Coordinates of N, CA, C and O in Angstrom, one line a residue:
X163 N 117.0 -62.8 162.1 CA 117.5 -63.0 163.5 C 116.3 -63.1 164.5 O 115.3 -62.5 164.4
X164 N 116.7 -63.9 165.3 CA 115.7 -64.5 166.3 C 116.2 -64.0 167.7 O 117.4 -64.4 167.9
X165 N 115.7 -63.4 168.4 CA 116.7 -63.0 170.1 C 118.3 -62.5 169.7 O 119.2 -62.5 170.6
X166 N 118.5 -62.3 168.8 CA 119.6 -62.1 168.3 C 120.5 -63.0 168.1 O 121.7 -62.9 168.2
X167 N 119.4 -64.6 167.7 CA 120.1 -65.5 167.0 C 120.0 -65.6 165.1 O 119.5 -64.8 164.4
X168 N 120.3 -66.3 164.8 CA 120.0 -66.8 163.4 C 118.8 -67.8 163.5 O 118.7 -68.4 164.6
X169 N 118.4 -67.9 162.9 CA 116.6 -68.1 163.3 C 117.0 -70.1 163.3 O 116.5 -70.8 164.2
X170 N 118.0 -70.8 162.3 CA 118.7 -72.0 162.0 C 119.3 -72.0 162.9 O 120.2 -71.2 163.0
X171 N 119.0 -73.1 164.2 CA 119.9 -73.4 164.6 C 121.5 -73.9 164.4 O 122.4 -73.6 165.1
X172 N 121.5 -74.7 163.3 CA 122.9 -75.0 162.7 C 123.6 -73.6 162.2 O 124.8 -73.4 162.0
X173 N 123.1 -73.1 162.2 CA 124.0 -71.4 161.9 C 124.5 -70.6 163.5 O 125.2 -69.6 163.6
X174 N 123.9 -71.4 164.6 CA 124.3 -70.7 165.9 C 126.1 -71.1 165.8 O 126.7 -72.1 165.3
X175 N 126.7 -69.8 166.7 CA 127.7 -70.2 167.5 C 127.7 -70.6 168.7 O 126.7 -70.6 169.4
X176 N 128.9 -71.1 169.2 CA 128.4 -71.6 170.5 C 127.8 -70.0 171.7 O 126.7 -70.2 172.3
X177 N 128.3 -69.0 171.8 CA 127.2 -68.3 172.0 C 126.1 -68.1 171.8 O 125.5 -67.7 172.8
X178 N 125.7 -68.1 171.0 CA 124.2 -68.4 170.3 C 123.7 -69.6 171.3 O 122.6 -69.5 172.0
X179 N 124.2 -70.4 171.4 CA 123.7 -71.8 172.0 C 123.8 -71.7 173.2 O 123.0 -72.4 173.7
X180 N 124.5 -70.9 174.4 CA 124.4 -70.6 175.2 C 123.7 -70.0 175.8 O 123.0 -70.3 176.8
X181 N 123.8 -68.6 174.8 CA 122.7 -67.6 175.3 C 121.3 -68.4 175.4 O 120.7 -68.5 176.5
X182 N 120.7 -69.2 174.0 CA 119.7 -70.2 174.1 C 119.3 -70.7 175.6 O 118.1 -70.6 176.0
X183 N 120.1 -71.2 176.0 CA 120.1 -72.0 177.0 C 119.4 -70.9 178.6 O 118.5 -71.2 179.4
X184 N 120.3 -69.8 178.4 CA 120.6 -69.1 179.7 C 118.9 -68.6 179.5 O 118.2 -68.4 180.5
X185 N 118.5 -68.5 178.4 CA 117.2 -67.3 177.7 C 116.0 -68.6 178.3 O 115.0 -68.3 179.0
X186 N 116.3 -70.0 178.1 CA 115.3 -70.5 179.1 C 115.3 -71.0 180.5 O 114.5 -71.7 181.1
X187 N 116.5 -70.5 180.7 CA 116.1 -70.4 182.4 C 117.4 -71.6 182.8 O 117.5 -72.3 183.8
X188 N 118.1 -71.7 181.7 CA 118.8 -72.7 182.4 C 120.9 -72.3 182.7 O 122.0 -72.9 182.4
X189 N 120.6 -71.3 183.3 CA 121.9 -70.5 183.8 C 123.2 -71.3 183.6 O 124.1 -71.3 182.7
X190 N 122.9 -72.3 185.0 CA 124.3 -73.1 185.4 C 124.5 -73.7 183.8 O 125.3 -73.1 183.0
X191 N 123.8 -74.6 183.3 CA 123.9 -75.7 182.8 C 124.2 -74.7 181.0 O 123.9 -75.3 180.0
X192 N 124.5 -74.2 181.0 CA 124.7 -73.5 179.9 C 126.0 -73.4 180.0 O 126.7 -73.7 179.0
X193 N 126.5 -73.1 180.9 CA 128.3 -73.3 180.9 C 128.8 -74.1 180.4 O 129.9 -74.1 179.9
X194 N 128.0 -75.2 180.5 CA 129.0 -77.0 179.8 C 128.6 -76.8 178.7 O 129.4 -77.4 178.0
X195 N 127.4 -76.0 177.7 CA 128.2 -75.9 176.2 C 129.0 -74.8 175.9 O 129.3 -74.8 174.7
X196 N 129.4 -73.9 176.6 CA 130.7 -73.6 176.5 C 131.6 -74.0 176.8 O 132.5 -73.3 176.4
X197 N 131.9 -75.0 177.5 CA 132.8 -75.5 178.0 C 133.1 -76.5 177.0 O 134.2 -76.4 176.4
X198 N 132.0 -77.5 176.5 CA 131.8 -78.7 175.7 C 132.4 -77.6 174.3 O 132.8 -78.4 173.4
X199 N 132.4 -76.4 173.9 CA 132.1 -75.9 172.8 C 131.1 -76.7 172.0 O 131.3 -77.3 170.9
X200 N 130.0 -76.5 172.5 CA 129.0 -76.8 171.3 C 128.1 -75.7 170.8 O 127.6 -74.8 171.4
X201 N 128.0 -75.9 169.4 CA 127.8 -75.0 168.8 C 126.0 -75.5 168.0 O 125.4 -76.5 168.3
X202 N 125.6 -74.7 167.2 CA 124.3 -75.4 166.2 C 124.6 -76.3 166.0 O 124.0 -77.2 166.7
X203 N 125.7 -76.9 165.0 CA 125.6 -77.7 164.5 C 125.8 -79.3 165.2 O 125.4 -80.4 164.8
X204 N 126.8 -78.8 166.4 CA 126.8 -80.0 167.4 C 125.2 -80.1 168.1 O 124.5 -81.1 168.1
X205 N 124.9 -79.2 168.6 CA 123.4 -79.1 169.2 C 122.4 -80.3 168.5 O 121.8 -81.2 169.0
X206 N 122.6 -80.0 167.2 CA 121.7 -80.4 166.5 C 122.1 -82.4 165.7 O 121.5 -83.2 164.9
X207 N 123.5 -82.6 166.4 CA 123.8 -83.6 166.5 C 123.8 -84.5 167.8 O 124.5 -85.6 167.8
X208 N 123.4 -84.3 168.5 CA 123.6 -84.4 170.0 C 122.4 -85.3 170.0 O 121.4 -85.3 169.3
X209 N 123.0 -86.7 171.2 CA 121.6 -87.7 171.1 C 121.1 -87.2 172.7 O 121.6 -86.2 173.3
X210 N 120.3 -88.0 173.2 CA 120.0 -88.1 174.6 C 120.9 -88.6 175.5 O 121.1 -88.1 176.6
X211 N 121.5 -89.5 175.2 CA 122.6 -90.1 176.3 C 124.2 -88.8 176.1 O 125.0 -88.7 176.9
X212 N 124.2 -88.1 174.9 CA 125.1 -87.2 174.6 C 124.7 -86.1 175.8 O 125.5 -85.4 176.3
X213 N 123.7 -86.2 176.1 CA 122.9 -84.8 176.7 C 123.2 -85.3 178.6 O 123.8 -84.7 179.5
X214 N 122.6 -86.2 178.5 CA 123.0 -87.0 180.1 C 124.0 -87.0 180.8 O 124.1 -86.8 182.0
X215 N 124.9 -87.2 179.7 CA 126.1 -88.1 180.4 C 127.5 -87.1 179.9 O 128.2 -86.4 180.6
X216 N 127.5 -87.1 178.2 CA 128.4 -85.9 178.1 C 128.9 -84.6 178.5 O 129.9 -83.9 178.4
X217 N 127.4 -84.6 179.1 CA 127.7 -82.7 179.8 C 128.3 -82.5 181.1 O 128.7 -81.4 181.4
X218 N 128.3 -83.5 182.0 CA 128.2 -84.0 183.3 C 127.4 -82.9 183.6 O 128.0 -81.9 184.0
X219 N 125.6 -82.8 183.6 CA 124.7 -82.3 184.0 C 124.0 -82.9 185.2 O 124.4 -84.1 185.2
X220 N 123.2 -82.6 186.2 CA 122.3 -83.0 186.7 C 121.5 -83.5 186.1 O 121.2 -83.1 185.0
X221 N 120.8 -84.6 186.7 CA 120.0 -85.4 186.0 C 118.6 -84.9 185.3 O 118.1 -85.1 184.2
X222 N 118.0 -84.2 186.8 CA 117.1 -83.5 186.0 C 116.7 -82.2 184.9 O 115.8 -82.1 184.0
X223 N 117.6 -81.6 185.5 CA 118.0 -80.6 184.3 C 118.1 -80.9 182.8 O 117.5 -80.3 181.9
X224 N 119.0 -82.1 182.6 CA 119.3 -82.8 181.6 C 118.6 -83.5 180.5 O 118.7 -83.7 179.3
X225 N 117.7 -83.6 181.5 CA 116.0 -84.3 180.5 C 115.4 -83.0 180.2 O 115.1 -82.6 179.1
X226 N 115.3 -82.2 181.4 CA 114.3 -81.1 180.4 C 115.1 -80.8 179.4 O 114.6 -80.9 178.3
X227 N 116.3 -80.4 179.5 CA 117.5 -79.8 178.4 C 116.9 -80.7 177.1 O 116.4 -80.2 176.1
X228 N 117.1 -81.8 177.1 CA 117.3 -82.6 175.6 C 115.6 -82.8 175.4 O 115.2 -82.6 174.2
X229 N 114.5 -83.2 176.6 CA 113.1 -83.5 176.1 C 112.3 -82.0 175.4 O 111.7 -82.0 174.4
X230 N 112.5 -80.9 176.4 CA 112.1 -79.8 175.8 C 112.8 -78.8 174.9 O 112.4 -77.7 174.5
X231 N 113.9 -79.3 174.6 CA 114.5 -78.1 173.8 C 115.4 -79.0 172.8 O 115.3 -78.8 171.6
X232 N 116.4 -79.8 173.3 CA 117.5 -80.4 172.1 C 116.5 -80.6 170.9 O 116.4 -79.9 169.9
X233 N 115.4 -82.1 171.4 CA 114.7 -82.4 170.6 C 114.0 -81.9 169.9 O 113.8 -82.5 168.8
X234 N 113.2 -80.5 170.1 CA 112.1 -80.1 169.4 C 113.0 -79.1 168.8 O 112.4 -78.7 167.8
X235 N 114.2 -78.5 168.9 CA 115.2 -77.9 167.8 C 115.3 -78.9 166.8 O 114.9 -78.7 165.7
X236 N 116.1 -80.4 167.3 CA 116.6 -81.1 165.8 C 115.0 -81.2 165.1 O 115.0 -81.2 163.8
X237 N 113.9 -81.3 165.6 CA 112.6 -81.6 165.0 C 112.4 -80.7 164.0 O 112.4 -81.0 162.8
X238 N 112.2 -79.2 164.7 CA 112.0 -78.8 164.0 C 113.4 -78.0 162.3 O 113.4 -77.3 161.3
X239 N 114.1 -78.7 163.1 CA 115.6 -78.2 162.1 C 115.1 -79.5 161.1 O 115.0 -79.0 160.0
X240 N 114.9 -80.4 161.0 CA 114.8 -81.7 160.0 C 113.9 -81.2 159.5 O 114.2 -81.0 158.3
X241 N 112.2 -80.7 160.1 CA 111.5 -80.6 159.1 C 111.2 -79.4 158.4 O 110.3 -79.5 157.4
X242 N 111.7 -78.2 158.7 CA 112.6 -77.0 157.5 C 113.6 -77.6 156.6 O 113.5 -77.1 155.5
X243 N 114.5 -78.6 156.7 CA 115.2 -78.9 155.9 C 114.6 -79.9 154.9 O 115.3 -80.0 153.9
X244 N 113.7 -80.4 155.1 CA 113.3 -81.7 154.4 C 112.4 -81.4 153.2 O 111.9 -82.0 152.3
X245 N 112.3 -80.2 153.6 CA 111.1 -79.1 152.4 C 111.5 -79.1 151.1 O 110.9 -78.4 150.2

């Protein structure tokens, strides 16, 4: 356990992914994956325009959301799995 997640993001619940969210500073914008119910394994399916447009986010928020964190989760989720 990681913050008191499962260290795999595809093993989060959507609290897990929430909390995620709120733990980097991003309060409001954490509500629309509870709202969206997204969980790890949607997280980790999620493209950029998923991140934009499906959440109805602010724009800027939205990029840091998917450039600093969506992405470098599925990155680093692909390359633990690919071992």
């Amino acid at each position: 356990m990681e913050n008191g997640r499962p260290p795999d993001p595809a093993d989060w619940a959507v609290t897990d992914v929430v909390n995620y969210f709120r733990t980097a500073g991003f309060e409001e914008q954490a509500c629309a994956f509870q709202e969206q119910e997204i969980d790890g394994k949607s997280l980790l399916l999620m493209t950029r325009n998923d991140v934009l447009t499906g959440l109805q986010l602010k724009l800027g928020p939205a990029l840091k959301i998917y450039e600093y964190h969506v992405k470098p989760l599925q990155t680093k989720h692909l390359k633990n799995n690919s071992s």
